[in-house]
Amino acid sequence: MIKLFFETLSMIVIGLVTGAFAGGLVFGKGMGGAMIGGGTGAALLALLTMLFHFMKWDKAKMKYASTSLLPGALIGGSQLLGFGAKGAVIFGFCNAIIYSTLIHKMVENHVNKERYVLYHGHYLILFLLGSIGTFVAINVIGIIDHLVNFNKAAMELPFYLTNLAVVVVALLIYATGLLIKKRKQETWPQAVQASRNMLFILAAIIAVLMVVFTCTHLGMVSLDGVVRRVAGLVLPYGVGVFLPLSFGYLLASNKHRPVMGAVFSLVGGSMILLVGISVAPMLLLPGSGLMWAGLVIGMVMMMLSILSMAKPETHLFTGCLIIICSILSFIGAAGGLVVGGLLGLIGGTFIAAWNGVLSKTGSNDHDLSKRPKDIPTVNSNTITG
């Protein structure tokens, strides 16, 4: 019953936020609509959770659908796509169908293969990070769209140079994927065969981009509108899906390497490094040493994070050093605007306290495996009498 209580509580939160967004913004009813929608959504998801529990139905599909309504509505109702309230409703329900079928099957398959871990509060984290990540991605793309004139940039570049750049980038991506496949295959023909689907996808992308650039140079299509709609659909959806799911994959990888702490430390170190490079001159007077402190501390934290993943047996040493560097960053580098230092402290603590399993084979076991098997004794045929 305790598990059911927390499941119902998390679904109430999801229903409250989703219903408030739908009633207040999608249907345009203001504060009153938000209150009515939030209460209705919370009550509906609470009743559905208890109904699915007592009827012993598959609750996972219902939960995945509930967590995905708001991210889909944010994408469909954004100004980047320009579909308005109808787009929010359509994209919300389409996203719910995708999550309850494809995403649910993918996660279930990866859990069985021990590539993903279902943790406490899994669905609430999916909802919160998915919604926040989608919202941030939409706003970032909107800012870039106002700052950059893609149509002007494409017209200034020669037509052949634009297409050549697209082909070169696609070939580099294919070569990288081919090298990764080669590490898992014995021969190059097998690696090429395994990379065939990626080659077809890249070829299709190249063809589409060439058509778009050709139409842009001919004045038939505005590249700004194409970038706004494609990026406004693909990037927010990708962030909204993979950002919340990354925690499950990191927890699964954390069994053998301190991946979770290393990721926190990498992000914290990169923020401290960024403050040292660009933000420091605006904060303090030149010659204060803030820039050099940020550069050194940030680079050391990032190197230690990579070392903890490459050599998990050094987790205690690297974790303690990352904690020390994070503390020093508050003194000499403004703590990466505080956030970087806090992430470094959290990551260093995770690394130092890591209690995973090292996949090592003892030397004694190795020697025993190399010993020849005992030759069974055979009774000699002795004639007596």
XYZ file of C-alpha atoms in Angstrom:
385
model
C 0.000 0.000 0.000
C 2.922 2.374 0.636
C 4.126 1.846 -2.929
C 0.600 2.523 -4.234
C 0.432 5.706 -2.148
C 3.638 7.140 -3.622
C 2.637 6.054 -7.135
C -0.695 7.819 -6.742
C 1.001 10.899 -5.279
C 3.391 11.194 -8.225
C 0.540 10.788 -10.701
C -1.427 13.492 -8.853
C 1.499 15.884 -9.348
C 1.698 14.981 -13.048
C -2.052 15.409 -13.513
C -2.088 18.690 -11.591
C 0.632 20.333 -13.715
C -0.618 18.911 -17.027
C -4.231 19.843 -16.332
C -3.308 23.350 -15.199
C -1.310 23.905 -18.402
C -4.155 22.598 -20.553
C -6.888 24.583 -18.839
C -4.978 27.831 -18.467
C -2.944 28.070 -21.687
C -4.105 25.540 -24.268
C -7.797 26.337 -23.858
C -7.079 29.952 -22.846
C -9.256 30.058 -19.714
C -6.745 31.836 -17.488
C -6.345 31.198 -13.771
C -9.817 29.721 -13.347
C -9.279 27.251 -16.163
C -5.882 26.315 -14.757
C -7.381 25.525 -11.344
C -10.229 23.493 -12.834
C -7.924 21.684 -15.252
C -5.343 20.950 -12.569
C -7.912 19.522 -10.179
C -9.540 17.452 -12.911
C -6.209 16.086 -14.141
C -5.034 15.183 -10.642
C -8.295 13.417 -9.762
C -8.422 11.571 -13.089
C -4.872 10.209 -12.872
C -5.329 9.251 -9.214
C -8.464 7.255 -10.056
C -6.801 5.634 -13.064
C -3.779 4.612 -10.971
C -5.930 2.906 -8.342
C -8.164 1.322 -10.990
C -5.199 -0.126 -12.879
C -3.705 -1.363 -9.600
C -6.762 -3.212 -8.304
C -7.713 -4.561 -11.739
C -4.088 -5.728 -12.186
C -3.761 -4.018 -15.553
C -0.484 -2.802 -17.014
C 0.084 0.525 -15.257
C 3.317 1.261 -17.104
C 1.607 2.197 -20.374
C -0.785 4.539 -18.608
C 2.078 6.192 -16.712
C 4.220 6.661 -19.819
C 1.262 8.224 -21.627
C 0.594 10.576 -18.702
C 4.205 11.763 -18.450
C 4.398 12.599 -22.163
C 1.262 14.719 -22.613
C 2.801 18.003 -21.448
C 6.101 17.768 -23.441
C 4.132 16.976 -26.589
C 1.744 19.863 -25.965
C 4.678 22.248 -25.447
C 6.149 21.277 -28.826
C 2.868 21.364 -30.739
C 1.739 24.656 -29.251
C 5.063 26.492 -29.592
C 5.439 29.542 -31.824
C 8.200 27.740 -33.731
C 5.660 25.428 -35.357
C 2.771 27.874 -35.271
C -0.058 25.347 -34.872
C -1.579 26.947 -31.778
C -3.971 25.151 -29.430
C -4.890 22.489 -32.002
C -1.223 21.601 -32.410
C -0.812 21.314 -28.640
C -3.716 18.865 -28.373
C -2.680 16.781 -31.404
C 1.010 16.611 -30.487
C 0.193 15.847 -26.852
C -1.939 12.813 -27.693
C 0.461 11.634 -30.423
C 3.336 11.825 -27.955
C 1.296 9.843 -25.424
C 0.756 7.081 -28.002
C 4.473 7.008 -28.875
C 5.510 6.791 -25.216
C 2.980 4.116 -24.278
C 4.066 1.898 -27.183
C 7.567 2.527 -28.558
C 9.303 4.125 -25.550
C 7.697 1.655 -23.147
C 8.858 -1.326 -25.233
C 12.356 0.129 -25.624
C 12.799 0.716 -21.891
C 11.363 -2.703 -21.034
C 13.752 -4.371 -23.473
C 16.764 -2.493 -22.088
C 15.757 -3.317 -18.506
C 15.730 -7.024 -19.381
C 19.210 -6.631 -20.911
C 20.398 -4.723 -17.785
C 21.092 -1.591 -19.821
C 18.487 0.473 -17.959
C 17.459 0.734 -14.308
C 13.937 1.554 -13.125
C 14.490 3.679 -10.013
C 12.103 5.150 -7.441
C 10.295 8.162 -8.840
C 11.081 7.086 -12.403
C 7.875 8.421 -13.961
C 7.922 11.683 -12.014
C 11.520 12.337 -13.142
C 10.525 11.522 -16.728
C 7.733 14.074 -16.513
C 9.678 16.866 -14.803
C 12.914 16.603 -16.788
C 11.052 15.948 -20.033
C 8.863 19.026 -19.608
C 11.674 21.303 -18.400
C 14.094 20.083 -21.081
C 11.514 20.573 -23.824
C 10.639 24.064 -22.592
C 14.299 25.145 -22.383
C 15.110 23.693 -25.822
C 12.179 25.543 -27.415
C 13.299 28.850 -25.904
C 16.948 28.336 -26.908
C 15.921 27.633 -30.508
C 13.702 30.721 -30.442
C 16.619 32.891 -29.299
C 18.910 31.461 -31.992
C 16.210 32.001 -34.600
C 16.032 35.707 -33.698
C 19.812 36.149 -33.657
C 20.846 34.211 -36.787
C 19.645 34.796 -40.344
C 20.096 31.348 -41.887
C 18.667 32.391 -45.236
C 21.206 35.213 -45.633
C 24.100 32.977 -44.568
C 23.118 30.297 -47.095
C 22.783 32.822 -49.918
C 26.226 34.294 -49.219
C 27.933 30.889 -49.492
C 28.498 29.408 -52.964
C 26.051 26.664 -53.885
C 28.735 24.018 -54.476
C 30.484 24.860 -51.187
C 27.274 24.394 -49.192
C 26.574 20.979 -50.708
C 30.224 19.972 -50.330
C 30.136 20.837 -46.622
C 27.007 18.704 -46.159
C 28.623 15.708 -47.898
C 31.883 16.043 -45.925
C 30.076 16.206 -42.574
C 27.955 13.169 -43.495
C 31.053 11.207 -44.537
C 32.787 12.061 -41.261
C 29.760 10.834 -39.315
C 29.668 7.627 -41.352
C 33.418 7.042 -40.892
C 33.075 7.492 -37.133
C 30.172 5.043 -36.993
C 32.081 2.576 -39.164
C 35.083 2.665 -36.818
C 32.797 2.052 -33.843
C 31.205 -0.919 -35.615
C 34.657 -2.284 -36.513
C 35.499 -2.581 -32.821
C 32.578 -4.999 -32.438
C 33.133 -6.921 -35.696
C 36.007 -9.093 -36.852
C 36.396 -7.888 -40.452
C 35.784 -4.671 -42.374
C 33.086 -6.221 -44.631
C 31.124 -7.170 -41.517
C 31.476 -3.618 -40.172
C 30.291 -2.171 -43.499
C 27.318 -4.550 -43.490
C 26.440 -3.528 -39.929
C 26.635 0.174 -40.901
C 24.369 -0.183 -43.924
C 21.287 1.301 -42.267
C 23.260 4.324 -41.087
C 24.549 4.845 -44.646
C 21.008 4.823 -46.042
C 19.823 7.312 -43.401
C 22.741 9.664 -44.076
C 22.149 9.429 -47.830
C 18.496 10.381 -47.336
C 19.475 13.322 -45.105
C 22.026 14.521 -47.699
C 19.406 14.354 -50.454
C 16.872 16.328 -48.405
C 19.428 18.989 -47.425
C 20.588 19.384 -51.033
C 17.002 19.876 -52.171
C 16.431 22.465 -49.422
C 19.623 24.388 -50.266
C 18.797 24.285 -53.975
C 15.307 25.660 -53.364
C 16.787 28.316 -51.059
C 19.238 29.521 -53.720
C 16.422 29.593 -56.272
C 14.270 31.662 -53.913
C 11.557 29.021 -53.657
C 11.965 28.279 -49.928
C 12.965 30.380 -46.924
C 15.689 28.554 -45.013
C 14.761 30.392 -41.811
C 11.287 28.861 -41.862
C 12.626 25.373 -42.570
C 15.203 25.568 -39.773
C 12.630 27.002 -37.367
C 10.132 24.200 -37.947
C 12.549 21.278 -38.215
C 14.683 22.339 -35.255
C 11.563 23.290 -33.294
C 10.284 19.733 -33.691
C 13.401 17.532 -33.620
C 15.599 19.170 -30.969
C 12.964 19.747 -28.237
C 11.603 16.252 -28.773
C 15.085 14.723 -28.600
C 15.934 16.637 -25.426
C 12.565 15.812 -23.871
C 13.058 12.088 -24.505
C 16.746 11.430 -23.917
C 17.433 13.834 -21.030
C 15.070 12.113 -18.543
C 15.908 8.625 -19.846
C 19.634 9.278 -19.398
C 19.370 8.742 -15.629
C 18.261 5.138 -16.071
C 21.104 4.417 -18.484
C 23.638 6.135 -16.205
C 22.460 4.091 -13.215
C 22.826 0.886 -15.234
C 26.363 1.846 -16.282
C 27.158 2.939 -12.722
C 27.291 -0.695 -11.591
C 30.747 -1.156 -13.108
C 32.079 2.423 -13.356
C 31.301 5.652 -11.422
C 29.547 7.115 -14.452
C 26.892 9.085 -12.560
C 29.389 11.045 -10.490
C 31.695 11.516 -13.472
C 28.904 13.117 -15.507
C 28.087 15.563 -12.698
C 31.782 16.423 -12.320
C 32.257 16.848 -16.070
C 29.356 19.293 -16.261
C 30.582 21.157 -13.175
C 34.157 21.321 -14.472
C 33.019 22.564 -17.871
C 30.973 25.342 -16.209
C 33.986 26.407 -14.128
C 36.119 26.347 -17.269
C 33.530 28.448 -19.117
C 33.456 31.017 -16.320
C 37.244 31.241 -16.429
C 37.287 31.791 -20.191
C 34.401 34.185 -20.846
C 32.620 35.373 -17.717
C 35.619 36.100 -15.481
C 36.805 39.309 -17.226
C 33.353 40.809 -16.720
C 33.202 39.924 -13.019
C 36.550 41.056 -11.655
C 39.359 43.386 -12.645
C 42.025 42.150 -15.086
C 44.908 40.417 -13.380
C 42.797 39.104 -10.521
C 43.711 35.526 -11.366
C 40.111 34.392 -11.751
C 40.549 33.393 -15.388
C 43.620 31.238 -14.748
C 42.046 29.658 -11.665
C 38.938 28.769 -13.651
C 40.978 27.323 -16.510
C 43.196 25.196 -14.268
C 40.521 23.983 -11.842
C 37.995 23.261 -14.590
C 40.480 21.289 -16.689
C 41.702 19.313 -13.652
C 38.125 18.404 -12.682
C 37.312 17.237 -16.200
C 40.509 15.157 -16.419
C 39.821 13.558 -13.029
C 36.247 12.752 -14.087
C 37.492 10.973 -17.206
C 40.153 9.165 -15.136
C 37.509 7.882 -12.703
C 35.622 6.284 -15.606
C 38.747 4.879 -17.266
C 40.212 3.555 -13.988
C 37.336 2.820 -11.584
C 39.729 1.471 -8.944
C 40.955 5.053 -8.373
C 37.467 6.299 -7.483
C 38.321 7.240 -3.884
C 41.417 9.225 -4.895
C 39.793 10.998 -7.844
C 36.571 11.690 -5.943
C 38.403 13.359 -3.057
C 40.484 15.470 -5.459
C 37.342 16.581 -7.318
C 35.755 17.636 -4.013
C 38.884 19.662 -3.139
C 38.928 21.296 -6.588
C 35.236 22.145 -6.279
C 35.846 23.864 -2.936
C 38.801 25.781 -4.385
C 36.655 26.871 -7.329
C 34.477 28.935 -4.970
C 37.570 30.833 -3.851
C 39.386 31.272 -7.149
C 36.752 30.890 -9.880
C 33.409 31.985 -8.382
C 32.418 28.324 -8.200
C 31.430 28.319 -11.849
C 28.686 30.792 -10.926
C 28.016 28.555 -7.883
C 26.250 25.876 -9.965
C 29.478 24.387 -11.342
C 31.022 24.091 -7.898
C 27.907 22.450 -6.458
C 27.772 19.940 -9.318
C 31.450 19.195 -8.745
C 30.837 18.563 -5.044
C 27.932 16.232 -5.814
C 29.885 14.404 -8.520
C 33.006 14.054 -6.388
C 30.933 12.648 -3.525
C 29.272 10.131 -5.856
C 32.663 9.060 -7.226
C 34.323 8.728 -3.811
C 31.359 6.784 -2.382
C 30.993 4.537 -5.433
C 30.502 0.901 -4.422
C 30.233 -0.861 -7.760
C 31.693 -4.136 -8.988
C 35.076 -4.138 -10.687
C 35.244 -6.682 -13.508
C 38.662 -8.089 -12.677
C 39.953 -11.635 -12.747
C 42.262 -12.637 -9.967
C 45.702 -13.920 -10.818
C 45.147 -17.101 -8.820
C 41.995 -17.915 -10.756
C 43.844 -17.181 -13.984
C 46.613 -19.598 -13.022
C 44.125 -22.251 -12.055
C 42.348 -21.938 -15.386
C 45.641 -22.485 -17.186
C 46.483 -25.691 -15.331
C 45.937 -28.942 -17.232
C 43.103 -31.105 -16.140
C 43.954 -34.121 -13.992
C 44.376 -37.302 -15.974
C 41.866 -39.827 -14.679
C 43.365 -43.015 -13.316
C 42.580 -46.212 -15.188
C 42.394 -49.517 -13.393
C 45.088 -51.794 -14.736
C 43.949 -55.155 -15.975
C 45.906 -57.484 -13.731
C 45.575 -61.245 -14.064
C 45.941 -63.070 -10.817
C 45.773 -66.695 -10.088
